[in-house]
Tab-separated table of C-alpha atoms in Angstrom:
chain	number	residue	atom	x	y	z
A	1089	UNK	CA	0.000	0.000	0.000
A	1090	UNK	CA	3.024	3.024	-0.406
A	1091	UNK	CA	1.847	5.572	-1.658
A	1092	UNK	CA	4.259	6.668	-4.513
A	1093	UNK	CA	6.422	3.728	-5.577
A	1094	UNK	CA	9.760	4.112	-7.987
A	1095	UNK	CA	11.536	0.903	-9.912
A	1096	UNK	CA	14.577	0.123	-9.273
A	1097	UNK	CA	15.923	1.309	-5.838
A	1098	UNK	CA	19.229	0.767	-7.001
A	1099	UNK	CA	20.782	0.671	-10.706
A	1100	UNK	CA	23.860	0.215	-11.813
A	1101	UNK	CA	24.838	0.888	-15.346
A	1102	UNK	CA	27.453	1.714	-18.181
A	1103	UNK	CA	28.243	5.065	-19.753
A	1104	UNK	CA	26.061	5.513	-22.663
A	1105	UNK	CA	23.363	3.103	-21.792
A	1106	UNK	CA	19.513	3.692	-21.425
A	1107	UNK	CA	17.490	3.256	-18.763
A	1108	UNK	CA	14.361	4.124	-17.161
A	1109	UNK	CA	12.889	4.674	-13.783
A	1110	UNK	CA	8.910	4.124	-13.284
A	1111	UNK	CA	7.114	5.324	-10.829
A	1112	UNK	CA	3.362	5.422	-9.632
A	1113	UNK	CA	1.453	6.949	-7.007
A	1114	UNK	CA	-2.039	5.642	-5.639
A	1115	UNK	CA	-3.310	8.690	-3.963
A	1116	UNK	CA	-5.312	10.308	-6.711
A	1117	UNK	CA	-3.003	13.243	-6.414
A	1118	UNK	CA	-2.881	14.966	-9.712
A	1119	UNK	CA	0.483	15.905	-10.591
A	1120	UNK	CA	3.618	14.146	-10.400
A	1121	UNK	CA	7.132	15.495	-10.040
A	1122	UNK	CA	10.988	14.253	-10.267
A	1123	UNK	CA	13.720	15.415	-8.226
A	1124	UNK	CA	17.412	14.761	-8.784
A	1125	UNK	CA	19.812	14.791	-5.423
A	1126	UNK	CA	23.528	15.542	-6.463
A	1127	UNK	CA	26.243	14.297	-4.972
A	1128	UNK	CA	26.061	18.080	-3.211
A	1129	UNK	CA	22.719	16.954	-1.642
A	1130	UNK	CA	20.680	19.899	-3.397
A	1131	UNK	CA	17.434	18.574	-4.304
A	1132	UNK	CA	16.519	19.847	-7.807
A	1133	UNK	CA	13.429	19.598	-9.589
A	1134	UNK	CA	13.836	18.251	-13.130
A	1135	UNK	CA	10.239	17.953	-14.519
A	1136	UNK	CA	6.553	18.095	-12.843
A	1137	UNK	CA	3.573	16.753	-15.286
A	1138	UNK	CA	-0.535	17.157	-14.146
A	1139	UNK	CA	-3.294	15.368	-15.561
A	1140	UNK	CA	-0.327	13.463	-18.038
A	1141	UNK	CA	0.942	17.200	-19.549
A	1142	UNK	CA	4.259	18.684	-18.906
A	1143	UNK	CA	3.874	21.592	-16.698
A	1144	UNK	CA	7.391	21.936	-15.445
A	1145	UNK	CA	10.558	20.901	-17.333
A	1146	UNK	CA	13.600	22.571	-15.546
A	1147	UNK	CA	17.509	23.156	-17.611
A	1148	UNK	CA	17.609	19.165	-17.860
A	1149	UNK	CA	19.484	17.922	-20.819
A	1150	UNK	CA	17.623	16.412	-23.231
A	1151	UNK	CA	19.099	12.742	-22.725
A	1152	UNK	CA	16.162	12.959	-20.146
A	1153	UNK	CA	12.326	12.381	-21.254
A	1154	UNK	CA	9.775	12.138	-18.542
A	1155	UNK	CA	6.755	10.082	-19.675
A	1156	UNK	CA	3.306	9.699	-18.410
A	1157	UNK	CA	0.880	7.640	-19.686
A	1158	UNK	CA	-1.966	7.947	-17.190
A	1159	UNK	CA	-2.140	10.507	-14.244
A	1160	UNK	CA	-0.946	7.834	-11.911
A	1161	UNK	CA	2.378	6.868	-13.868
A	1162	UNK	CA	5.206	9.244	-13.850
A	1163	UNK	CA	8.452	7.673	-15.711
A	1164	UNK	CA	11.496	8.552	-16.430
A	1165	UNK	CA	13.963	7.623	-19.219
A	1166	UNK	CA	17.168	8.355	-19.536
A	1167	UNK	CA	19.588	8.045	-22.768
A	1168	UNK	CA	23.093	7.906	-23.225
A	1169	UNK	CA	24.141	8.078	-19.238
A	1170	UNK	CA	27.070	10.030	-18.703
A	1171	UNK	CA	28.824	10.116	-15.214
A	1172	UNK	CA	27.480	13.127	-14.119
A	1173	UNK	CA	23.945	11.233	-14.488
A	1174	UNK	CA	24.881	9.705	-10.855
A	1175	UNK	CA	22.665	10.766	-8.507
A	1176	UNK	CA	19.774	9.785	-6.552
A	1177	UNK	CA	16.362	10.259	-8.525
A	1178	UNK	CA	13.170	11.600	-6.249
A	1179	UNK	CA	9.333	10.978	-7.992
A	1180	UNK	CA	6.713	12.589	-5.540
A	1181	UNK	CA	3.267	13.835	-6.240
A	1182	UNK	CA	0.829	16.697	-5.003
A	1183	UNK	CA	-2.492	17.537	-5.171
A	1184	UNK	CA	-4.391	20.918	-4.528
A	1185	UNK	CA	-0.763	23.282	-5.167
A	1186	UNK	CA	2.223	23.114	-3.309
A	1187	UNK	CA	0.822	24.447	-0.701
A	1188	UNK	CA	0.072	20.765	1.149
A	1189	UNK	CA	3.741	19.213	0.174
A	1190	UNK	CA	4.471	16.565	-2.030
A	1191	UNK	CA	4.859	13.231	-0.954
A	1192	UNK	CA	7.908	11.566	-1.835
A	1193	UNK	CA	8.934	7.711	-3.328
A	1194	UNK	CA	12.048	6.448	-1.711
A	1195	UNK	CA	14.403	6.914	-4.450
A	1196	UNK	CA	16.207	5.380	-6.888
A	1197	UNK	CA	20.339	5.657	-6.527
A	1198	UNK	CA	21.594	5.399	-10.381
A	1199	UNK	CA	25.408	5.111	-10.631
A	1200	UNK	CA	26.801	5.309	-13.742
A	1201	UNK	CA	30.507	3.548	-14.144
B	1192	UNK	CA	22.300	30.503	-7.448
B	1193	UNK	CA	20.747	28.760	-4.121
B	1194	UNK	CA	17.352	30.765	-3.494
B	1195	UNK	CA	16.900	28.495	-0.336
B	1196	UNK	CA	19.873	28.444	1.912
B	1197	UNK	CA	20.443	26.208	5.422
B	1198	UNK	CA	23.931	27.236	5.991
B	1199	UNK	CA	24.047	24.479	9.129
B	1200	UNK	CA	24.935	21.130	7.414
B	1201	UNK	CA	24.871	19.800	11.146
B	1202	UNK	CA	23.353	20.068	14.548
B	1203	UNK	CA	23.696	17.731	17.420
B	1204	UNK	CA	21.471	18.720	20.332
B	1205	UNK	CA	20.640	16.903	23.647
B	1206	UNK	CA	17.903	15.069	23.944
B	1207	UNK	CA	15.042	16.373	25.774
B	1208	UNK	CA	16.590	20.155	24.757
B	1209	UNK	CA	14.964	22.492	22.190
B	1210	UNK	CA	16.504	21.612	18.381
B	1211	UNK	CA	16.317	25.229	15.713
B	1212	UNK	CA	17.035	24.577	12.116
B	1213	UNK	CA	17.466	27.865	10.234
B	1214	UNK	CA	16.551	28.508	6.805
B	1215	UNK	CA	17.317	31.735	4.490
B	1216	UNK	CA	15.716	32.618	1.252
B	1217	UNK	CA	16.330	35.537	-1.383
B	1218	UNK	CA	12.845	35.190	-3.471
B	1219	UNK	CA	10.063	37.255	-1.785
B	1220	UNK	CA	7.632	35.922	-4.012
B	1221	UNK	CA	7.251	32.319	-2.550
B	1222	UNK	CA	4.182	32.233	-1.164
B	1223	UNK	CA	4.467	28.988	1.262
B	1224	UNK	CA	7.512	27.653	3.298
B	1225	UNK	CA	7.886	23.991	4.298
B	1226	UNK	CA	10.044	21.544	6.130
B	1227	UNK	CA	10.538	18.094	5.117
B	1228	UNK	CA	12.280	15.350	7.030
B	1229	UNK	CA	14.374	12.376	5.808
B	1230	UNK	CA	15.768	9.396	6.828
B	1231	UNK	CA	18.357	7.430	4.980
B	1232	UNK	CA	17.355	5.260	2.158
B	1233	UNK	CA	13.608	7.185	2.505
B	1234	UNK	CA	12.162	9.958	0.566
B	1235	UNK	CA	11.664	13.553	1.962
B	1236	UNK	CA	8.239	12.991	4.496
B	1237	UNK	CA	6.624	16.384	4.671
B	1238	UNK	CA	6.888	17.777	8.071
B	1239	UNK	CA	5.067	21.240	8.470
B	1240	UNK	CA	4.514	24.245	6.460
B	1241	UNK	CA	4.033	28.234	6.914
B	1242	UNK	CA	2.084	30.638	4.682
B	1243	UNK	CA	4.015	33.786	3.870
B	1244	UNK	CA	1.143	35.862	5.719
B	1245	UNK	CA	2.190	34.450	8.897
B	1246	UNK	CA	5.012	34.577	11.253
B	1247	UNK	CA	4.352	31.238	13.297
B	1248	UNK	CA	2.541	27.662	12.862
B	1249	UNK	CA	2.756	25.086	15.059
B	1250	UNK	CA	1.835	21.390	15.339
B	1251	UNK	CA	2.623	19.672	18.191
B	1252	UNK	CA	6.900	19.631	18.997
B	1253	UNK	CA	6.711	21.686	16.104
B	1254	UNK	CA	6.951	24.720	15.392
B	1255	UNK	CA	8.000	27.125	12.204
B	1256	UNK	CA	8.360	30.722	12.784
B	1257	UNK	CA	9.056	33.479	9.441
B	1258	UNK	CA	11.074	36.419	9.648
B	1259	UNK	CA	9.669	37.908	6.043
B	1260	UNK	CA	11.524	40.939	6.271
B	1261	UNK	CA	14.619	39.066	7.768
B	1262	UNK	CA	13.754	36.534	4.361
B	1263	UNK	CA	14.626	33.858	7.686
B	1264	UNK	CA	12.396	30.634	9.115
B	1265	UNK	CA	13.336	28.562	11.639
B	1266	UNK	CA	11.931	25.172	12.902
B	1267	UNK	CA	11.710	24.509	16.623
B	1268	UNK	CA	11.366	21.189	17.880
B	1269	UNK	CA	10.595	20.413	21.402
B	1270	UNK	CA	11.225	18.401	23.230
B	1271	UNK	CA	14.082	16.748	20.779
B	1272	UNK	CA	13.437	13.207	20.757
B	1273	UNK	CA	16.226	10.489	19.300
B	1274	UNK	CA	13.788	9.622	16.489
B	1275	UNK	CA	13.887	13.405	15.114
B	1276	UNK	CA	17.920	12.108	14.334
B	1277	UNK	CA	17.469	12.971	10.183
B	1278	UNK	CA	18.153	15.500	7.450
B	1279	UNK	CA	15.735	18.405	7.966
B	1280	UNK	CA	15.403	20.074	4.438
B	1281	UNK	CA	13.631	23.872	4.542
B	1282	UNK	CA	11.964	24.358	1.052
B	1283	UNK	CA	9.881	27.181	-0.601
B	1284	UNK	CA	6.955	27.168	-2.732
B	1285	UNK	CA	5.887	29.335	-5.877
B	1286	UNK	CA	5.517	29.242	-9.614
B	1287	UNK	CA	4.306	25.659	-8.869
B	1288	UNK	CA	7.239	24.165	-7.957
B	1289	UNK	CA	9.114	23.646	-4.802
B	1290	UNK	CA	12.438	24.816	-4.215
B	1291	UNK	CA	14.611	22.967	-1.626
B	1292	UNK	CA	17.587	24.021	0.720
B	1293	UNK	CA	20.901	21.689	0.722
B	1294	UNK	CA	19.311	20.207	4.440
B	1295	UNK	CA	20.836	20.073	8.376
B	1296	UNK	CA	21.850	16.739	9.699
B	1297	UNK	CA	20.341	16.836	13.068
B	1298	UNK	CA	21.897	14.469	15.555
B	1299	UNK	CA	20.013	13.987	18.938
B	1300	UNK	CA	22.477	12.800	21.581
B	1301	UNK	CA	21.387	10.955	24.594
């Protein structure tokens, strides 16, 4: 029963490879967001969809497309992984504004070697 | 350019003693202030939040208080208790995004 779930918790990958992260939320809440934590710690948003349209889609290189089929289902793919691509990956979701937080998946730690 | 700031990357406090986490931000325009708490291996679990037309909100050991002319919030926790032992991020909300601060490590000592 969590509330917003991400695929894999851990991955572990080559330069230049693509992957993707999935993740779903069974709240009802109406947008859906990813974060990226550096190795710095700062927690950066990256993209933030509602009702399956992009709403938010911060300086992120274009390697990285968010995709959402349904309002529930926030993934993300990444292409050609570069170093720099290491970092752990936050979906969270919201409903009514910001103004009642998001709430957060777990994470998903990609290293890139 | 960080528009949230927690300059503190640590605190250790006593337990049983009052814990403040300090926050700074340079946008005037955000319109709500949180703070989220994490544990290792977890996401960010939203803690508490203040409106920018108030100075104080509290809820329960918890309590935020905003400078807005300072551009300063703080969060008080009282008593400390070992379970508040996490990263306590301060984050601001407008243009429908939030924005978050770099987090304190707070370390409750027995």
């Amino acid at each position: 029963d969590t509330a917003v779930s991400q695929t894999p918790k851990y991955l572990v990958t080559q330069m230049g490879n693509d992957k993707s992260i999935k993740c779903e939320q069974n709240l009802g809440h109406d947008t859906m967001y990813w974060y990226k934590q550096d190795s710095k710690k700062f927690l950066k948003i990256m993209f933030s969809y509602n009702n399956k349209e992009l709403i938010i889609n911060e300086t992120v290189p274009n390697r990285f497309s968010p995709k959402s089929p349904d309002k529930a289902h926030l993934n993300l793919h990444i292409n050609s992984l570069e170093l720099g691509d290491s970092a752990v990956y936050f979906c969270a979701s919201s409903q009514a504004g910001t103004t009642y937080g998001y709430t957060f998946g777990s994470g998903t730690r990609l290293t890139v070697v | 350019d960080q528009q949230v700031k927690q300059n503190s990357p640590s605190l250790s406090v006593q337990e049983g003693r009052i814990s403040i986490l300090n926050c700074d931000y340079t946008n005037s325009m955000f319109d709500y202030f949180l703070w989220y708490k994490k544990y290792p291996a977890e996401g960010p679990t939203f803690l508490i939040s203040i409106s920018s037309i108030k100075d104080k909100n509290e809820d329960g050991r918890f309590t935020v208080f905003l400078n807005k002319s300072a551009k300063h919030l703080s969060l008080h926790i009282v008593p400390s208790q070992p379970g508040d032992s996490a990263v306590y991020f301060c984050a601001a909300s407008g243009d429908d995004k939030i924005i978050f601060g770099k987090g304190t490590r707070l370390h409750i000592l027995p």
